[in-house]
Coordinates of C-alpha atoms (C1' of nucleotides) in Angstrom, one line a residue:
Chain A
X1 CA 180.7 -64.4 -131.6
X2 CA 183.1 -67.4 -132.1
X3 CA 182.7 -68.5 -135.6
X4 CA 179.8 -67.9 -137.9
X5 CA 176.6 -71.1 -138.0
X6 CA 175.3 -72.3 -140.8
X7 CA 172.2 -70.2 -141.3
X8 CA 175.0 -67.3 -141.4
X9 CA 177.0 -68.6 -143.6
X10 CA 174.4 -69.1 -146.0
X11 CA 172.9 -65.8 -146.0
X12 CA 176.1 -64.2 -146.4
X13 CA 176.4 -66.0 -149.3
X14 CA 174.0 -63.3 -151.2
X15 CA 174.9 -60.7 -148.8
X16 CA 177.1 -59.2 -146.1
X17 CA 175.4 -59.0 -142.8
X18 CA 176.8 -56.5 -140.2
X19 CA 177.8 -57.6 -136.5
X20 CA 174.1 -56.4 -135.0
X21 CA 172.0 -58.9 -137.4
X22 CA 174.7 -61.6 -136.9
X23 CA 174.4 -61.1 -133.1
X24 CA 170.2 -61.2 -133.7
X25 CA 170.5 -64.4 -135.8
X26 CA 172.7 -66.1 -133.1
X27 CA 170.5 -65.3 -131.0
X28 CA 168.0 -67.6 -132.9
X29 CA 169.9 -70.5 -132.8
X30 CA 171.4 -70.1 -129.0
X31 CA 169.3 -73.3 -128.0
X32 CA 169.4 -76.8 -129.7
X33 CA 167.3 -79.7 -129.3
X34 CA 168.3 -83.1 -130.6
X35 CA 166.7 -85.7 -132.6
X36 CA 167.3 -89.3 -133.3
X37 CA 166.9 -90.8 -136.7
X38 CA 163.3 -91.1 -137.9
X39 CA 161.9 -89.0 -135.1
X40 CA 158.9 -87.0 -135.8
X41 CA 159.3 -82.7 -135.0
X42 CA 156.1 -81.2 -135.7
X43 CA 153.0 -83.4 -136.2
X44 CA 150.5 -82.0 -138.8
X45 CA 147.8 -80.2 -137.3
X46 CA 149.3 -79.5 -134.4
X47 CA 149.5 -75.3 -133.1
X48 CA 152.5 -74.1 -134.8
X49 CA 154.2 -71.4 -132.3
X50 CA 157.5 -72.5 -133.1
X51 CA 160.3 -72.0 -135.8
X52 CA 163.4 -73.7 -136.2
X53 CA 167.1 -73.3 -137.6
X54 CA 168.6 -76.5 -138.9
X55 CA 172.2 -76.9 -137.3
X56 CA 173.1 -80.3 -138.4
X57 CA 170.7 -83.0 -140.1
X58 CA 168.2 -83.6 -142.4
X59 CA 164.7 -83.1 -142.6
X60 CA 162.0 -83.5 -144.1
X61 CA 158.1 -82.3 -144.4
X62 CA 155.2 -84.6 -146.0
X63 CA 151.7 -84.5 -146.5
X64 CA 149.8 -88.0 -146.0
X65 CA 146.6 -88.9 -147.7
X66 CA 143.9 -91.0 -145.9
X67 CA 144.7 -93.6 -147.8
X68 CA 148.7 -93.8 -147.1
X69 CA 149.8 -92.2 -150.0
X70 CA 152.3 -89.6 -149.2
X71 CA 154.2 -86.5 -150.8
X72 CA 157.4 -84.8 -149.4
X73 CA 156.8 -81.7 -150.0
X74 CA 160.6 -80.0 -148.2
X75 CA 163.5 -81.3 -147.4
X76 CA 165.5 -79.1 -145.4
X77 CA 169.3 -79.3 -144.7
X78 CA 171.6 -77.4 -142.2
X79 CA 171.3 -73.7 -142.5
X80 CA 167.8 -73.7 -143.5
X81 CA 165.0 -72.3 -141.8
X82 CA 161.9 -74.4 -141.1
X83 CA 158.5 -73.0 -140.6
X84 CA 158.1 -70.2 -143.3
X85 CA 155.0 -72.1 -144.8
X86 CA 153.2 -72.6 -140.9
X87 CA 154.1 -69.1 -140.1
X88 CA 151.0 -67.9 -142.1
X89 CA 148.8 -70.6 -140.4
X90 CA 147.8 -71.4 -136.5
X91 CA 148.6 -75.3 -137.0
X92 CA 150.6 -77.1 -139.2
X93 CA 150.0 -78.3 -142.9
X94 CA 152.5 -81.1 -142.6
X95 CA 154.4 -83.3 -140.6
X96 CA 158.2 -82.5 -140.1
X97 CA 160.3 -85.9 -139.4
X98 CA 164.0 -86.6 -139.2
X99 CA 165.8 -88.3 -142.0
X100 CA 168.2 -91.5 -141.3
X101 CA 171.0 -89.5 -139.3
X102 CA 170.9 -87.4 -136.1
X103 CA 169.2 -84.2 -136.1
X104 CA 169.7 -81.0 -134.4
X105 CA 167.8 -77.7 -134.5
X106 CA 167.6 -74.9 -132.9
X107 CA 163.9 -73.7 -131.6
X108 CA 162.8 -70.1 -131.6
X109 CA 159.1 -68.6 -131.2
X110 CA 157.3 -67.3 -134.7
X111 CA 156.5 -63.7 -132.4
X112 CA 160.8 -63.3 -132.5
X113 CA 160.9 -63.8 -136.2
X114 CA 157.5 -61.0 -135.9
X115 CA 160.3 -59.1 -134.2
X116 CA 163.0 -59.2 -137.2
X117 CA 161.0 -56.5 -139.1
X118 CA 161.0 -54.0 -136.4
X119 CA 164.4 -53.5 -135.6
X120 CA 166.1 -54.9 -139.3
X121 CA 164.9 -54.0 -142.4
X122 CA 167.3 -55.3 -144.4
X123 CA 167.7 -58.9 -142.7
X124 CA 164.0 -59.6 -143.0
X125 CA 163.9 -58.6 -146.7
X126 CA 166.9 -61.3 -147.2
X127 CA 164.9 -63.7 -145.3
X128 CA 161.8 -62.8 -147.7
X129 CA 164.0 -63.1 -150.7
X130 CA 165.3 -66.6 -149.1
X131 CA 161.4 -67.2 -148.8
X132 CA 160.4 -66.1 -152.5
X133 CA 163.6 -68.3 -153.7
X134 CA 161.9 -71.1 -151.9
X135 CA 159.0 -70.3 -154.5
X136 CA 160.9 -70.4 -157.3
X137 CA 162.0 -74.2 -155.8
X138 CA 158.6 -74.9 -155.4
X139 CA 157.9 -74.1 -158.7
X140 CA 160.7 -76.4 -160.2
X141 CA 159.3 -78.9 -158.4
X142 CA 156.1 -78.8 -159.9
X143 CA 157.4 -78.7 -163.2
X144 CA 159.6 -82.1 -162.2
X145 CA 156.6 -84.0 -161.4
X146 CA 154.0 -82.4 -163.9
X147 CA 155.9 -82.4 -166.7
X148 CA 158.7 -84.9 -166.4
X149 CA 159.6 -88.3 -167.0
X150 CA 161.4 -90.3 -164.1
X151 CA 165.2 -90.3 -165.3
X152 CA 164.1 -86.5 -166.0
X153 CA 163.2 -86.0 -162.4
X154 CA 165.9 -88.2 -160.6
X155 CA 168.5 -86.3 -162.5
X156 CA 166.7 -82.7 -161.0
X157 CA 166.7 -84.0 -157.8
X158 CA 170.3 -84.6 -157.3
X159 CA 171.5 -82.2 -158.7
X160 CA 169.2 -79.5 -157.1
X161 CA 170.3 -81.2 -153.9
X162 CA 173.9 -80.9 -155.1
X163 CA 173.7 -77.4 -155.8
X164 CA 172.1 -76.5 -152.7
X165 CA 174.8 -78.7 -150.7
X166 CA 177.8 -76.4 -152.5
X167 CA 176.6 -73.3 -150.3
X168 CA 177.4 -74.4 -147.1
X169 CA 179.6 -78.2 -147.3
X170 CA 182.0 -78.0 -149.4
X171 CA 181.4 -81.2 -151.6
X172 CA 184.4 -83.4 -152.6
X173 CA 184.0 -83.6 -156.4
X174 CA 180.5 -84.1 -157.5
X175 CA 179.7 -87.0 -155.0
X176 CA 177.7 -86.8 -151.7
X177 CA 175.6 -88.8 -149.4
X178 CA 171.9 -89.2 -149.5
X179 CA 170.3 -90.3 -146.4
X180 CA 167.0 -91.0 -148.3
X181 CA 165.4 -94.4 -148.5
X182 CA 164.0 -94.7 -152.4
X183 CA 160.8 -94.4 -150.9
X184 CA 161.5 -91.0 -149.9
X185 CA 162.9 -90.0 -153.0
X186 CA 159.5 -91.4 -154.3
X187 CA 157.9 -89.5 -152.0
X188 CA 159.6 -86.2 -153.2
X189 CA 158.6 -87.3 -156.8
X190 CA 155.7 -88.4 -157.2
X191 CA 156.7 -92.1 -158.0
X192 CA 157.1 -95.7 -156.8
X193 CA 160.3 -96.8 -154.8
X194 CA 160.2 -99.7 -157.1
X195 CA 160.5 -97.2 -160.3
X196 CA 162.9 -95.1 -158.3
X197 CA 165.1 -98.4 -158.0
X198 CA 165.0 -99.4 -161.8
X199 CA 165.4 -96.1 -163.0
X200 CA 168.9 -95.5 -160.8
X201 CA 169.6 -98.3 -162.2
X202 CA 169.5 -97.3 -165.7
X203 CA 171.1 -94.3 -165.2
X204 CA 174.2 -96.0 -163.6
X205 CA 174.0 -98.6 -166.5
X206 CA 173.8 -94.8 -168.9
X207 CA 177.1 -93.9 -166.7
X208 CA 175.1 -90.7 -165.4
X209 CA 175.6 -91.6 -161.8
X210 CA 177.6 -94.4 -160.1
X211 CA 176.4 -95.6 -156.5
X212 CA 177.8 -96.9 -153.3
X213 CA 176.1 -97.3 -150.2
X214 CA 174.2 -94.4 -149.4
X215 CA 176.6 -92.0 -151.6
X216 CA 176.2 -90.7 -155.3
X217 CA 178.5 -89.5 -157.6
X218 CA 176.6 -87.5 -160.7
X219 CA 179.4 -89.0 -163.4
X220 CA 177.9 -86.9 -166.1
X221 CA 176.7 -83.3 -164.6
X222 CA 176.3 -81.6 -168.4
X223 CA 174.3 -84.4 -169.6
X224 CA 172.0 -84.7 -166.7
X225 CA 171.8 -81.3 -166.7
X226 CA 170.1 -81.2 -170.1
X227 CA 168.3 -83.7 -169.6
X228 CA 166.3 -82.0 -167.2
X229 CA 166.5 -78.3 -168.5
X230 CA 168.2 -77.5 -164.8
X231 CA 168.7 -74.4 -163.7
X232 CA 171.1 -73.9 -160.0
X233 CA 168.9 -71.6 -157.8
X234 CA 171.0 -71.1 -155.1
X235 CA 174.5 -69.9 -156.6
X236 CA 173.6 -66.7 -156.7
X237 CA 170.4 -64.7 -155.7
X238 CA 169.8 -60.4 -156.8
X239 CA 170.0 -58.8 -153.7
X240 CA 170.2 -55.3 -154.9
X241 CA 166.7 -54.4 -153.9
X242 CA 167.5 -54.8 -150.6
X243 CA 167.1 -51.8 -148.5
X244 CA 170.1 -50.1 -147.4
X245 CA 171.2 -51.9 -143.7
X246 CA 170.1 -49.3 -141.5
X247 CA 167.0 -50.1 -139.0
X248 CA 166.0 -48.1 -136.6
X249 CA 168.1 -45.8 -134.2
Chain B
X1 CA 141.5 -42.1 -151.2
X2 CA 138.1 -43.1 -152.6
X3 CA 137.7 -46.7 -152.2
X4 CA 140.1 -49.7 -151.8
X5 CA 142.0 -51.5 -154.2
X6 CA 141.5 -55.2 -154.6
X7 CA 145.1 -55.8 -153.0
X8 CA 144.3 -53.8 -150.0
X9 CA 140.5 -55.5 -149.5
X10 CA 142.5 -58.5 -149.9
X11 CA 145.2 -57.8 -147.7
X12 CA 142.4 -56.3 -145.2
X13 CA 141.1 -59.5 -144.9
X14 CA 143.8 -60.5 -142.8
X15 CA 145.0 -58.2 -140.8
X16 CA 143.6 -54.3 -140.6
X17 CA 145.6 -51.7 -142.3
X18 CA 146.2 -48.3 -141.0
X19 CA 145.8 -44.7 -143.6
X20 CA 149.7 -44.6 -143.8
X21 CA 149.9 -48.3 -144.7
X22 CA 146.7 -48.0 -147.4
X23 CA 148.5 -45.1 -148.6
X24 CA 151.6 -46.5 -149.7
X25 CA 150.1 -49.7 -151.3
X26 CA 147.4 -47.6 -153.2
X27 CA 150.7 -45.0 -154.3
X28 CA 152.1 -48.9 -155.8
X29 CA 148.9 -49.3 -157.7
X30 CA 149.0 -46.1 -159.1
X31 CA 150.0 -46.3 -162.8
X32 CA 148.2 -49.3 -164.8
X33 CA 149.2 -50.7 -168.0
X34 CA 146.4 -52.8 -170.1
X35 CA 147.1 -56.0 -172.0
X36 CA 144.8 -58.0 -174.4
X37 CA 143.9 -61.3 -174.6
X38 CA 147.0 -63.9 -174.4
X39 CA 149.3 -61.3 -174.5
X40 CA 153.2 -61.5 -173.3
X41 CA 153.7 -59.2 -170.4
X42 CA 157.4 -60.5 -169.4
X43 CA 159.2 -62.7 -171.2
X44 CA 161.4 -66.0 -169.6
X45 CA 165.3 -64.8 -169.0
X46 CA 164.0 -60.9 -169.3
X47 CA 165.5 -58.6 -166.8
X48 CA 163.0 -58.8 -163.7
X49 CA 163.0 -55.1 -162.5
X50 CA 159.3 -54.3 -162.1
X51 CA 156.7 -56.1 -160.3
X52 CA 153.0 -55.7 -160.8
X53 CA 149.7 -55.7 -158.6
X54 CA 146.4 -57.1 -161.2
X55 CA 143.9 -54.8 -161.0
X56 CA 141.6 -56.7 -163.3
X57 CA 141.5 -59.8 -165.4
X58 CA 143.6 -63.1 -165.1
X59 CA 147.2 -64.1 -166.4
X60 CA 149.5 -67.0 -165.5
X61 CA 153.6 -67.8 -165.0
X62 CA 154.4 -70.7 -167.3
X63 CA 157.8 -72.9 -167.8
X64 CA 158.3 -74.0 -171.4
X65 CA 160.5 -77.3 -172.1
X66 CA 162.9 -77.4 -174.9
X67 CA 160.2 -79.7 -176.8
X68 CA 157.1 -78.3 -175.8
X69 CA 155.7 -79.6 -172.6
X70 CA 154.7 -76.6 -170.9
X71 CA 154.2 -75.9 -166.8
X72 CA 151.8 -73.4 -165.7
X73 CA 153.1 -72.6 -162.3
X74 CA 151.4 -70.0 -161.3
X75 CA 147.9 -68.4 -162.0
X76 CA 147.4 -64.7 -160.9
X77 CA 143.7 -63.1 -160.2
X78 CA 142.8 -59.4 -159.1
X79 CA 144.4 -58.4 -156.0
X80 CA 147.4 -60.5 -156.5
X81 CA 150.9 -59.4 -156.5
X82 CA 152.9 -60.6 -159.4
X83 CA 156.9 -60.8 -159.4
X84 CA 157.6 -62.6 -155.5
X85 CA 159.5 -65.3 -157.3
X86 CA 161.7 -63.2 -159.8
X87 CA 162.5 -60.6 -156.9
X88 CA 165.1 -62.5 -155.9
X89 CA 166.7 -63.2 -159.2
X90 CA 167.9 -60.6 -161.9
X91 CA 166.3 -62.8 -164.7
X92 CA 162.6 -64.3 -165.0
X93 CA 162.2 -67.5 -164.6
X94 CA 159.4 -68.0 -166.3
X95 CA 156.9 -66.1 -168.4
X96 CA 154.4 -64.2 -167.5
X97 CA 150.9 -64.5 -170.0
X98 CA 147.1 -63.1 -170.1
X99 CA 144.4 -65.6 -169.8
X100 CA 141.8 -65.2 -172.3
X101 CA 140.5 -61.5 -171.1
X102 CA 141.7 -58.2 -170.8
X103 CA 144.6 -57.6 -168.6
X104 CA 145.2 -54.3 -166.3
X105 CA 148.3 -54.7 -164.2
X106 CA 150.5 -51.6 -162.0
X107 CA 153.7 -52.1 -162.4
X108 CA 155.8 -50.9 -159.6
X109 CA 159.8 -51.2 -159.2
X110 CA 161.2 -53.6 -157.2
X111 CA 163.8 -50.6 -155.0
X112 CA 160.5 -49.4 -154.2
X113 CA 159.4 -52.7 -152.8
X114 CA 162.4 -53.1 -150.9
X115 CA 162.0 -49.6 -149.1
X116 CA 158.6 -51.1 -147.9
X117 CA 160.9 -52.9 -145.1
X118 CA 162.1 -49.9 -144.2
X119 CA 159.4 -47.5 -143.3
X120 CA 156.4 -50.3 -143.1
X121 CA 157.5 -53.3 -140.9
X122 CA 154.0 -54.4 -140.1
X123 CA 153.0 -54.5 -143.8
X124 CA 156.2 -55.8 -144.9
X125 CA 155.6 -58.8 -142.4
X126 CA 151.8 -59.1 -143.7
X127 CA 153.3 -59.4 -147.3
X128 CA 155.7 -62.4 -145.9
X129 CA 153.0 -64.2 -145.0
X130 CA 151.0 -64.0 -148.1
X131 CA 154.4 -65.2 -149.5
X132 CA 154.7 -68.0 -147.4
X133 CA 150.9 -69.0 -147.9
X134 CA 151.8 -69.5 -151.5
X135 CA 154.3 -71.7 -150.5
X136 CA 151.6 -73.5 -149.2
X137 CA 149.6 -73.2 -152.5
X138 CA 152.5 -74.6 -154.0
X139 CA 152.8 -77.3 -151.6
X140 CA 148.9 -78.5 -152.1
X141 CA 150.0 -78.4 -156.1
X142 CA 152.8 -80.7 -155.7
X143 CA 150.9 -82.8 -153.9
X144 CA 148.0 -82.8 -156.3
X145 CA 150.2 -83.6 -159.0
X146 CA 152.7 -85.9 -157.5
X147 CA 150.0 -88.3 -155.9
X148 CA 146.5 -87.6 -157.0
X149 CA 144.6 -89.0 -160.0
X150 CA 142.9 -87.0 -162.8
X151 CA 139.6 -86.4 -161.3
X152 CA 141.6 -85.7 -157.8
X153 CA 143.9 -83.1 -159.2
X154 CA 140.3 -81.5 -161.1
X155 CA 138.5 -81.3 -157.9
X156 CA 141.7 -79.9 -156.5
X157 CA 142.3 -77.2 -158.6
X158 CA 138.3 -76.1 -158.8
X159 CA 137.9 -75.9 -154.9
X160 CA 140.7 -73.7 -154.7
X161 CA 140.2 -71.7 -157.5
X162 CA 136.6 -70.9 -155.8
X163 CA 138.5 -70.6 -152.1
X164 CA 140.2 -67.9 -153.6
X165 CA 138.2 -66.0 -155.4
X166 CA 135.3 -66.2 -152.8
X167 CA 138.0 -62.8 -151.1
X168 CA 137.3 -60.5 -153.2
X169 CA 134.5 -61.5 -155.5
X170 CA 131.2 -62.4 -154.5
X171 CA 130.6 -65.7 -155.8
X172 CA 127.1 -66.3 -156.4
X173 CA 126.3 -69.7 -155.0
X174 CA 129.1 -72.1 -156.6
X175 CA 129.3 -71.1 -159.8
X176 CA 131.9 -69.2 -161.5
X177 CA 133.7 -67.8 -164.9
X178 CA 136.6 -70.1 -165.9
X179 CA 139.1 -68.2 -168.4
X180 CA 141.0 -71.1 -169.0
X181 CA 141.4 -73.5 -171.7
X182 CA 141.5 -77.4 -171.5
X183 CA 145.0 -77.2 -172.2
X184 CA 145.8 -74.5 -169.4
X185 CA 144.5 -76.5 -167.0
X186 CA 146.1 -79.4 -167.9
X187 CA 149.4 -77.6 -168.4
X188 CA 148.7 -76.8 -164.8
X189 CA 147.9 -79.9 -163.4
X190 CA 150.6 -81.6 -165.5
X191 CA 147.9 -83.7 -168.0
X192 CA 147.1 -83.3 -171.5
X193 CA 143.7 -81.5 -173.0
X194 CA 142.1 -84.7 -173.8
X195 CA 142.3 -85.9 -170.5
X196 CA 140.8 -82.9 -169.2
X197 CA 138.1 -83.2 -171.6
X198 CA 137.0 -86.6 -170.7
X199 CA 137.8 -86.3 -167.0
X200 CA 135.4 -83.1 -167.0
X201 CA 132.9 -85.5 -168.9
X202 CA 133.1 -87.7 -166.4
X203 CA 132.8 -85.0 -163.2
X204 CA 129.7 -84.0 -165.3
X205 CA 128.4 -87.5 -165.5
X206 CA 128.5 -88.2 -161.2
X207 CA 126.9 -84.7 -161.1
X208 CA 130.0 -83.4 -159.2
X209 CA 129.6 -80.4 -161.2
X210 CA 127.7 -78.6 -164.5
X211 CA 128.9 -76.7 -167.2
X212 CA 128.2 -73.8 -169.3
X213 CA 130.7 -72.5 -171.9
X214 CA 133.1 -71.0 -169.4
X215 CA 131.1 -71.3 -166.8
X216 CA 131.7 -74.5 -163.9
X217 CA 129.0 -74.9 -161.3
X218 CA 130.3 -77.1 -158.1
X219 CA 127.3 -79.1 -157.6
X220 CA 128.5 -81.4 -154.6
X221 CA 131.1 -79.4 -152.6
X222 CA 130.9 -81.5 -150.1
X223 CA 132.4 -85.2 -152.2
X224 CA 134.7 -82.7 -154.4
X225 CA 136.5 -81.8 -151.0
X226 CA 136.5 -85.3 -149.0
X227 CA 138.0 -86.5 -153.0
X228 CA 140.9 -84.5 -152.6
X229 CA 140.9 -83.7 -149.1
X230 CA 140.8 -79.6 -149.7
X231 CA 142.1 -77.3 -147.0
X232 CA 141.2 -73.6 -147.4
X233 CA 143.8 -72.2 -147.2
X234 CA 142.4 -68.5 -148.7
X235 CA 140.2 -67.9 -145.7
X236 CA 142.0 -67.1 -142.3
X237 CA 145.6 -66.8 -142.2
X238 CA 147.5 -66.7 -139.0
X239 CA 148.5 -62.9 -138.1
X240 CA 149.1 -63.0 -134.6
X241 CA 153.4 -63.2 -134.7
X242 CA 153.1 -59.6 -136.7
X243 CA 155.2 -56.8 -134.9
X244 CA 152.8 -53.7 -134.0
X245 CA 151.7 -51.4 -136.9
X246 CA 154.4 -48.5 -135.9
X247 CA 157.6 -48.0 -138.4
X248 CA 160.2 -45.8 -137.6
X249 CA 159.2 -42.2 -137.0
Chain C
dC1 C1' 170.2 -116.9 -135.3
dG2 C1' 165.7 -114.2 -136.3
dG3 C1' 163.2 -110.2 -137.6
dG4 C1' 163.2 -105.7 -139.6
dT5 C1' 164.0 -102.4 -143.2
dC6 C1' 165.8 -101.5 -147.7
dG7 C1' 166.8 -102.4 -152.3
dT8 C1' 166.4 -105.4 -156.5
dT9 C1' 164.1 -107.8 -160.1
dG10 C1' 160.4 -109.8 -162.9
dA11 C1' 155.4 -110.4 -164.4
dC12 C1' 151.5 -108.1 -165.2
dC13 C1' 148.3 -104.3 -165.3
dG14 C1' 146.0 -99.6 -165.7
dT15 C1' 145.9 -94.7 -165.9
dG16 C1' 146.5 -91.4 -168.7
dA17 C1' 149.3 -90.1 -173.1
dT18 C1' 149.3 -90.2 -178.0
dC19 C1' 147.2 -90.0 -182.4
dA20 C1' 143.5 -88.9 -185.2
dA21 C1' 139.1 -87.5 -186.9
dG22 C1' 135.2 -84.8 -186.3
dT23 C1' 132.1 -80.9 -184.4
dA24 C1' 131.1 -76.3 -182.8
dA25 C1' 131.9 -71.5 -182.3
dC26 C1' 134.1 -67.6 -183.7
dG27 C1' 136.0 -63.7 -186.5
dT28 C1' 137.6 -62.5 -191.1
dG29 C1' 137.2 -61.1 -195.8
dG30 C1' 134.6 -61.8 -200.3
Chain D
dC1 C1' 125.3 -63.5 -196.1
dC2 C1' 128.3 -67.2 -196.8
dA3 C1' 133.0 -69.5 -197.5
dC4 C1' 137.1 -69.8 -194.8
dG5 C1' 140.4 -70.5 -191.4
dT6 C1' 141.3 -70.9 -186.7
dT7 C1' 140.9 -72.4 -182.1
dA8 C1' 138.6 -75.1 -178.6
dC9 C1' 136.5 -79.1 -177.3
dT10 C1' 135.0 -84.0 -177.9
dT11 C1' 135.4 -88.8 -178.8
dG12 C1' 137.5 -93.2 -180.0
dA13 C1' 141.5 -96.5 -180.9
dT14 C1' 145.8 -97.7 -179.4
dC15 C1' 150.0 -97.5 -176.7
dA16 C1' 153.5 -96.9 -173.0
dC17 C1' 155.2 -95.3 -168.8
dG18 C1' 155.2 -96.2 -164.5
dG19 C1' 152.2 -98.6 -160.9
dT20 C1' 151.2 -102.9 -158.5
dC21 C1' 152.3 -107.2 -156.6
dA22 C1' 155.4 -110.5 -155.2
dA23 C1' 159.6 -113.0 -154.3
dC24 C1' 164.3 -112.7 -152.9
dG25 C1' 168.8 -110.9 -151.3
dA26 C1' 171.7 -107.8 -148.4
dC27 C1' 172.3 -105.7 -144.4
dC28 C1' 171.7 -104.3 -139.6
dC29 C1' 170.7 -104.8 -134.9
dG30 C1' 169.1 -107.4 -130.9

DNA sequence: CGGGTCGTTGACCGTGATCAAGTAACGTGG
DNA sequence: CCACGTTACTTGATCACGGTCAACGACCCG
């Protein structure tokens, strides 16, 4: 094993994995497919056999009403798993597409992940708390766009992605690039582009964030962090229910 | 073992269980603990080291904003398992409340949730899936509340409240016992009581539905579901990836 | 250069929030 | 049995956040 991928990385983050499930998960990501900018992965309601890890990329998953309006419901950035939510399904629920930059994932078949239980105990139950922790995202979410006003849920979006960037990239100060268009922020929200638009603007004008191309600097982390009650989910997750590392033999 | 529990009819539903697997899930639902009406059962930022299957009776996981504005993220009926989302953190994240009737929940530790990987990996993989389904659930929220109107989001959230208790109750035709206030709901669907009340009203008014004290009756299924384009997602889940029922031993 | 997407800005509008008053149902204690 | 306080629900008047529509500029790529 050269050196560790992403999906690796990130789950030792909350705890140490032993060579056998490092070798397993490997295994998962041994073949890659590529995608340009934009491209569409999965389509909604087609059979969903496959999982995938993301190696390098963004994605994204969305739900489309009849009559074009649309919610992003995941985004997904390297190290992640897609495919939790369609594992419990025969087709999809949503439609996975790139975002703006190359995209590279790894495929695997949803009877392999079936596998993971068999022989390792302990990895699956870090791949269920991964999947719970998801929940607890979902749930954030919900309260962003049930409960929040705009500025409120601009400032829990970046720095929830922030946070979740710090696990694996190591982010230079507290600025990174977004390759979102405002619509897909809006998307992710629940609101406009156009309000998405003014309302960056007024939090630059508030000296909460400062722009440049497609790159964000949160100027103001504390504040914005009031603002919208945040709390960082991915820091640190309790992993001392986990049962002890051996599987079987 | 007399008869089966509501989590293991429920869990029956998708995939069979075998005596050792029933066993183990009915030795979880052992104990019980009651709780009356509106009662706190675990507080926000309490040390999450039990979880709980309900046995009877309905309660709910709710956010609470510094001023007020409160999230109901999560509503819990018999049968469900309560805790996924705090097993992977040490604190709550939210707090856990009775609805308006009497409560019984089994509490169970979380180590002894964890040593279900271990000697259960078909069961363990069953309980992913409900895990990811609510992901799902979660998914068809945000999208209700990010992009759908009042009347959408009401529609919404009756559908699936029947889809889901049409598992382990019998509904009689399409009526059923809400234990919810106006401001529940709203706090659910991220809109105020009054707005409930008059978008109810106005349900009432196109005959989409009838009431009587806590009683709703879905009088046109059919238009509810095209409104808000419902997707069951209680009936059939997808089993097929699970590993074969044999553990270790 | 032309066409595309993306972001910005302004004018106007509407859904749903806010505020407030009133009714109904309930349990409590006199 | 009735006064009461409380909570839930209803209804109306008003308001505001964010949506809609539209025009324009910046940028990119062919």
């Amino acid at each position: 094993m050269s050196q560790d991928t992403c999906l690796i990385q990130k789950l030792q983050h909350y705890a140490p994995l032993d060579a056998d499930s490092k070798g397993k998960l490997a295994e998962l990501e041994k073949e890659t497919r590529s995608f340009e900018p934009g491209a569409v992965i999965i389509e909604k309601g087609s059979r969903s056999e496959m999982m995938y890890v993301v190696q390098s990329g963004w994605a994204y998953h969305y739900v489309l009403l009849s009559d074009g309006r649309r919610q992003i419901v995941k985004i997904h950035h390297p190290g992640d798993v897609i495919g939790f939510p369609d594992i419990a399904y025969d087709k999809s629920n949503s439609t996975l597409q790139a975002c703006a930059n190359d995209l590279v994932l790894c495929p695997f078949p949803k009877a392999e992940f079936g596998g993971l239980f068999v022989r390792y105990p302990r990895l699956s139950a870090l791949l269920f708390a991964i999947a719970v922790r998801d929940q607890v995202l979902f749930s954030d979410l919900i309260t962003a766009t049930g409960r929040m006003s705009a500025r409120e849920r601009l400032c829990y979006l970046l720095l929830e992605m922030r946070a979740r960037l710090r696990i694996t990239d190591t982010i230079k100060g507290n600025s990174f690039a977004l390759p979102l268009t405002q619509t897909e922020i809006g998307d992710t929200l629940g609101m406009t582009n156009v309000y998405v638009s003014k309302t960056l603007k007024l939090m630059e004008d508030q000296d909460l964030i400062a722009r440049s191309g497609a790159r964000v600097t949160l100027k103001d982390l504390r504040q914005m962090a009031d603002l919208c009650e945040f709390h960082d989910r991915h820091e640190t997750l309790d992993t001392s229910w986990l049962p002890a590392k051996v599987g079987l033999d």
